[in-house]
Coordinates of C-alpha atoms and ligand atoms in Angstrom, one line a residue:
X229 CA -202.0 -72.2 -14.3
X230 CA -205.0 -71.9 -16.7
X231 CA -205.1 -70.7 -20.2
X232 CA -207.5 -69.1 -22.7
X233 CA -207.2 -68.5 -26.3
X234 CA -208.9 -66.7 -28.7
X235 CA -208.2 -66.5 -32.7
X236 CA -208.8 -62.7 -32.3
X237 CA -209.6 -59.9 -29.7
X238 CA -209.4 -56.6 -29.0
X239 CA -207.2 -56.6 -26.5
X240 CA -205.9 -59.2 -24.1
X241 CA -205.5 -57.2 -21.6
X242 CA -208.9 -55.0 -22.1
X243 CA -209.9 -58.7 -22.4
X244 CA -208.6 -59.9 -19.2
X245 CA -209.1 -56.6 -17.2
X246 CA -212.9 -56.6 -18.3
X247 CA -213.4 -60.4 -16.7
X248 CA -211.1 -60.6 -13.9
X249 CA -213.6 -61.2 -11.4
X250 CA -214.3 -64.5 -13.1
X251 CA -210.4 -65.6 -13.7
X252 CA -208.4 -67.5 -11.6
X253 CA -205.3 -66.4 -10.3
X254 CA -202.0 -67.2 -13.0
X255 CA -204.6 -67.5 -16.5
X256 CA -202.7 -66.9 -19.2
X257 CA -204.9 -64.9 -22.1
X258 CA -203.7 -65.4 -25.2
X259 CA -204.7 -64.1 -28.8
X260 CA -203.3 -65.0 -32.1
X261 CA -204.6 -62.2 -33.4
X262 CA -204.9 -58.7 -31.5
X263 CA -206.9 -55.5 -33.1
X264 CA -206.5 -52.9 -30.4
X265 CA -203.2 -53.9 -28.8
X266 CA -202.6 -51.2 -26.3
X267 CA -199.1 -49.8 -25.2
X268 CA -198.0 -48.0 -22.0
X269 CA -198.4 -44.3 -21.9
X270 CA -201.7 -44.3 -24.3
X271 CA -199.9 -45.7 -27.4
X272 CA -201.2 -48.6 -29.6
X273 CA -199.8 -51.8 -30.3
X274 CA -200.0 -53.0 -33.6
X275 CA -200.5 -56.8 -34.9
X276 CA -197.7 -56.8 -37.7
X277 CA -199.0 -59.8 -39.0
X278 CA -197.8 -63.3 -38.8
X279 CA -197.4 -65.1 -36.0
X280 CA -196.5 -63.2 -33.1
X281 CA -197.5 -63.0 -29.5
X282 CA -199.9 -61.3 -28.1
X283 CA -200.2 -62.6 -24.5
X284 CA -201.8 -61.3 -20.6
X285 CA -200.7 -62.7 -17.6
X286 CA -203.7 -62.5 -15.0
X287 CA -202.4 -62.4 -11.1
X288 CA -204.0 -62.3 -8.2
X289 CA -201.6 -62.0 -5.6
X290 CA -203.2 -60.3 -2.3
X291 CA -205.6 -58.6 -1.2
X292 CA -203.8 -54.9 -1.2
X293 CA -201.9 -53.2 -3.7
X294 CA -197.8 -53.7 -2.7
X295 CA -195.3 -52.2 -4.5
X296 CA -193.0 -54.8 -5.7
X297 CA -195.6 -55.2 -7.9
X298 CA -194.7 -52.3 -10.1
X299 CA -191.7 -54.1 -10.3
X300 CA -192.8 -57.3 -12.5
X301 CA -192.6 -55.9 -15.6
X302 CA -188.7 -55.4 -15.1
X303 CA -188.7 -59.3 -13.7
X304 CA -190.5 -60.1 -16.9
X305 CA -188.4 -58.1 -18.9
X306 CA -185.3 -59.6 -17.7
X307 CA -187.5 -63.4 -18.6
X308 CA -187.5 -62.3 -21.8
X309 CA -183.7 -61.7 -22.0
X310 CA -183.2 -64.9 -21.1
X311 CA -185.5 -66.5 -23.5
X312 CA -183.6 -64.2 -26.3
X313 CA -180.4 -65.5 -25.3
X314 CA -181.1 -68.8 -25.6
X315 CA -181.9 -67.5 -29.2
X316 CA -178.1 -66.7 -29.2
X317 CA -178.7 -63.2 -29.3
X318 CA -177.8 -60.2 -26.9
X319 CA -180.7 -58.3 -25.9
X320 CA -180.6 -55.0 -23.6
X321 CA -183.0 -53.4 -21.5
X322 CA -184.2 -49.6 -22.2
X323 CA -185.3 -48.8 -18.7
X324 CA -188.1 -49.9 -17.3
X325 CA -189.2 -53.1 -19.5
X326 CA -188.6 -52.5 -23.0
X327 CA -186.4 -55.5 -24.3
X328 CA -184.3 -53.8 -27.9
X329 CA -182.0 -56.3 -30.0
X330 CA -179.5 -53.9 -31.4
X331 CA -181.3 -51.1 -30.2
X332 CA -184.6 -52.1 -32.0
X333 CA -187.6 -52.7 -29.9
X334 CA -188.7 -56.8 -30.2
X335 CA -190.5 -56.9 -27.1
X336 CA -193.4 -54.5 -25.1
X337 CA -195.3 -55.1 -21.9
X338 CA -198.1 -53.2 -20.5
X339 CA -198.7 -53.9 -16.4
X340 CA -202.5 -52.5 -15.1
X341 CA -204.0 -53.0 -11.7
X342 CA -207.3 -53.4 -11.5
X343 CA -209.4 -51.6 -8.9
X344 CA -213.0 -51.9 -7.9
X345 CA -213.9 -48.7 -5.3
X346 CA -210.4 -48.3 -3.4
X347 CA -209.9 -52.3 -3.5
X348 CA -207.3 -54.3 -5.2
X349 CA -208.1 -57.0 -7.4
X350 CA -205.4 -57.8 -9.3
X351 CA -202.7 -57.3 -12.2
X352 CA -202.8 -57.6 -15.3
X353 CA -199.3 -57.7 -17.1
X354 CA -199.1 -57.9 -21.1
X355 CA -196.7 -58.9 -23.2
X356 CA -196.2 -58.2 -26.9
X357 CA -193.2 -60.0 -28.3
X358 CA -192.4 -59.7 -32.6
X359 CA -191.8 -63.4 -33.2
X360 CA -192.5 -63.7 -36.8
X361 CA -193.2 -60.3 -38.4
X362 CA -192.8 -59.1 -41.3
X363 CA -190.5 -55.9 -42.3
X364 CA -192.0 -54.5 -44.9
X365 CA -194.7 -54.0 -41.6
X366 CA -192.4 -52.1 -39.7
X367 CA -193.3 -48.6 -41.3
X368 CA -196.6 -49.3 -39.3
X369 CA -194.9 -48.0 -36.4
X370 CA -192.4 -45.0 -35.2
X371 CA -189.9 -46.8 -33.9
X372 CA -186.9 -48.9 -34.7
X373 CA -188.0 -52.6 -34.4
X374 CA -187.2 -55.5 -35.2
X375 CA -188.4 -59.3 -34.8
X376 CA -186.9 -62.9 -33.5
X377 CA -187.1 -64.6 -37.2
X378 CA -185.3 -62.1 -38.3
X379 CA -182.6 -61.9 -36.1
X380 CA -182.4 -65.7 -36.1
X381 CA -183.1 -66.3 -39.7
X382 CA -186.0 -68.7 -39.1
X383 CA -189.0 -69.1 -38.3
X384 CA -189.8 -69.1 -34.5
X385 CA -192.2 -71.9 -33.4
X386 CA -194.7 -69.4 -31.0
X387 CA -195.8 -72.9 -28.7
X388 CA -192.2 -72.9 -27.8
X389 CA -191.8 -69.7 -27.0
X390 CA -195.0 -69.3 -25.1
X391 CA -194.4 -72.3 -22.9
X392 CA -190.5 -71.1 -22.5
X393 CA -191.6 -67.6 -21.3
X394 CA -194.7 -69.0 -19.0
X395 CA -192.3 -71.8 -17.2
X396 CA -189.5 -69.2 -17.0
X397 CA -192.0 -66.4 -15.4
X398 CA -194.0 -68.8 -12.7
X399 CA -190.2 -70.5 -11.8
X400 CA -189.3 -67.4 -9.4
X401 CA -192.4 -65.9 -9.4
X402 CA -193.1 -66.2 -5.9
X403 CA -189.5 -65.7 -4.4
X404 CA -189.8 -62.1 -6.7
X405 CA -192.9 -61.1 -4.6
X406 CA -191.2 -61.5 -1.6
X407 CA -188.1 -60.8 -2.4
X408 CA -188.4 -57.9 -4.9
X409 CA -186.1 -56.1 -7.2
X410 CA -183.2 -56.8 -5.8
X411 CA -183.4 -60.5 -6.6
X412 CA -183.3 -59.3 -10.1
X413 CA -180.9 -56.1 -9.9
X414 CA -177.5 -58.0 -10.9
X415 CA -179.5 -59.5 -14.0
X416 CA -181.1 -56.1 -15.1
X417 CA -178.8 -54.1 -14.7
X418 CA -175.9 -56.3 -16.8
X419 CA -178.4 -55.7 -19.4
X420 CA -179.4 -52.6 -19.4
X421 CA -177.0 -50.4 -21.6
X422 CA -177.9 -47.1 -21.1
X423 CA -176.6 -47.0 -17.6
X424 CA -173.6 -44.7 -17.9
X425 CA -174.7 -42.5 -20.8
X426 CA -176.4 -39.5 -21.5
X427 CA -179.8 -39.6 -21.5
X428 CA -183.7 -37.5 -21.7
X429 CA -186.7 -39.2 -20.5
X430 CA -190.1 -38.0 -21.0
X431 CA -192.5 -38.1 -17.6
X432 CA -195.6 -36.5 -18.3
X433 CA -195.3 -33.2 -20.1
X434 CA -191.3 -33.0 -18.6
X435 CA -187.9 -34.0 -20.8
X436 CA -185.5 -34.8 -17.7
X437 CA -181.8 -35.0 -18.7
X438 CA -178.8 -36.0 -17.3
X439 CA -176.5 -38.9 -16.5
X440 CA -177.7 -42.3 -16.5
X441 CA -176.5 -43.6 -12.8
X442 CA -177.9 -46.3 -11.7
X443 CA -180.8 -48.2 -11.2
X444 CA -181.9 -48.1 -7.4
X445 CA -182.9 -51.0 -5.0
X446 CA -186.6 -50.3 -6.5
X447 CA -185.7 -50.6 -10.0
X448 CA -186.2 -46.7 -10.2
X449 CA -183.9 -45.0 -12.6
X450 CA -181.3 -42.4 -10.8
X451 CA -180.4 -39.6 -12.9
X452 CA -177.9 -37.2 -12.4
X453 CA -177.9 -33.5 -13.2
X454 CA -175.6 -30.9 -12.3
X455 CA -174.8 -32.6 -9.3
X456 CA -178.5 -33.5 -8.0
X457 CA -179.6 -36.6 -8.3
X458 CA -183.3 -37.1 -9.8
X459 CA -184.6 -40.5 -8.8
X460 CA -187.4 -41.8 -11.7
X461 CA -190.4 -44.1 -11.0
X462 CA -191.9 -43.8 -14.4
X463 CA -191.1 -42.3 -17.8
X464 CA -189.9 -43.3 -21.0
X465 CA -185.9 -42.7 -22.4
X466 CA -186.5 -41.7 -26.1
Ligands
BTN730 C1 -195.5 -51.1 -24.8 O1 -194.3 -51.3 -25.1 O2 -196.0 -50.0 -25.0 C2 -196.3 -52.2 -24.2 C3 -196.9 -53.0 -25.3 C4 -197.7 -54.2 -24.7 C5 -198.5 -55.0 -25.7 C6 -199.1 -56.2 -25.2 S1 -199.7 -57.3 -26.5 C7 -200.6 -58.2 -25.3 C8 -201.2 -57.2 -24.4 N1 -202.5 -56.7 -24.8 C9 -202.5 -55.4 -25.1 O3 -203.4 -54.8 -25.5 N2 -201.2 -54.9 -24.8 C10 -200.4 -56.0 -24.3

């Protein structure tokens, strides 16, 4: 594994997607400070100050595109509700990889390929994680979130967490790939909350609602209305 760390960026993951022809497989990219964090579906992820972490996993597993790689950021999220728990806290999952405390949001990732022509040259999966914000922050974003000193009380010690989170992600890294989602599916879906309720999720321009099923072999979201079953590969539950 090699890593790289920079006081401030942009982006790690602009960062990382920019130079990935000159990164090895498995770099971490890390930034203490990040300027023009970037969130899935076009949003923005802001620094809130303090020490939290802003962090870009670079892999390079193949040569082609497969699709159990769509399904690391839910393997990652489920890494991250581990890490939380050791925290003693009960995280969920909001389908596909946000990671809520209470239903706040404490945790983001952001997974982009990276193509050259029609090639594949590798992924580049981010993770944002509140460790030591601040609340009086918070009104810098529309959502409800929160932050693991907070919830714990203390300061978190970011080293720690970073080194947690990287062990935890490599340890079953490579049983994931070949294995894929359903290595993960008792894990995720024990956490993830919404499974049995009502729900909308915005894809694209579309609110789908319905019934919260199940979460497929895939890790896709199964959604039931009026007796159909709609089967979701992307989207967000609001
Ligand atoms: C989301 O929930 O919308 C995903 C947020 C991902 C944020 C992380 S912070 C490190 C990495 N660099 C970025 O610009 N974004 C990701």
């Amino acid at each position: 594994m090699e890593y790289l760390f920079f006081e401030e960026i942009d982006s790690t993951n602009l960062y990382a997607k920019s130079n990935l022809d000159k990164l090895a497989d498995r770099t971490i990219v890390h930034a203490a400070k990040q300027n023009s964090g970037r969130g899935r579906l076009q949003r923005s992820w802001i620094d809130l100050g303090g020490a939290n972490l802003f962090v870009s996993f670079v892999l390079k597993p193949s040569e082609e595109f497969r699709s159990v790689y769509s399904n690391l950021t839910q393997y990652l999220s489920v890494v991250l509700c581990k890490i939380f728990e050791d925290y003693g806290l009960t995280p969920s999952i909001k389908w596909p990889n946000d990671v809520l405390i209470d239903g706040k949001k404490i945790s983001g990732i952001l997974s982009e390929s990276v193509v050259c022509g029609n090639k594949f040259k590798g992924l580049v999966i981010g993770v944002g994680v509140n460790l030591n914000a601040s609340s009086e922050n918070f009104s810098l974003v529309d959502k409800e979130i929160t932050s693991l000193n907070l919830e714990v009380g203390e300061d978190i010690d970011l080293k720690i967490f970073l080194n947690r989170l990287t062990d935890l992600f490599f340890k079953d890294y490579d049983k994931f790939l070949e294995q894929g989602f359903r290595m993960i599916s008792k894990d995720y879906i024990s956490r993830a909350n919404f499974i049995g309720n009502q729900i909308s999720v915005q894809v694209f321009n579309e609110k789908v609602s319905g019934y919260a099923k199940n979460i497929n072999e895939d890790g896709e979201l199964v959604i039931s209305r009026n007796g159909n079953d709609i089967v979701l590969t992307m989207g967000d539950i609001l």
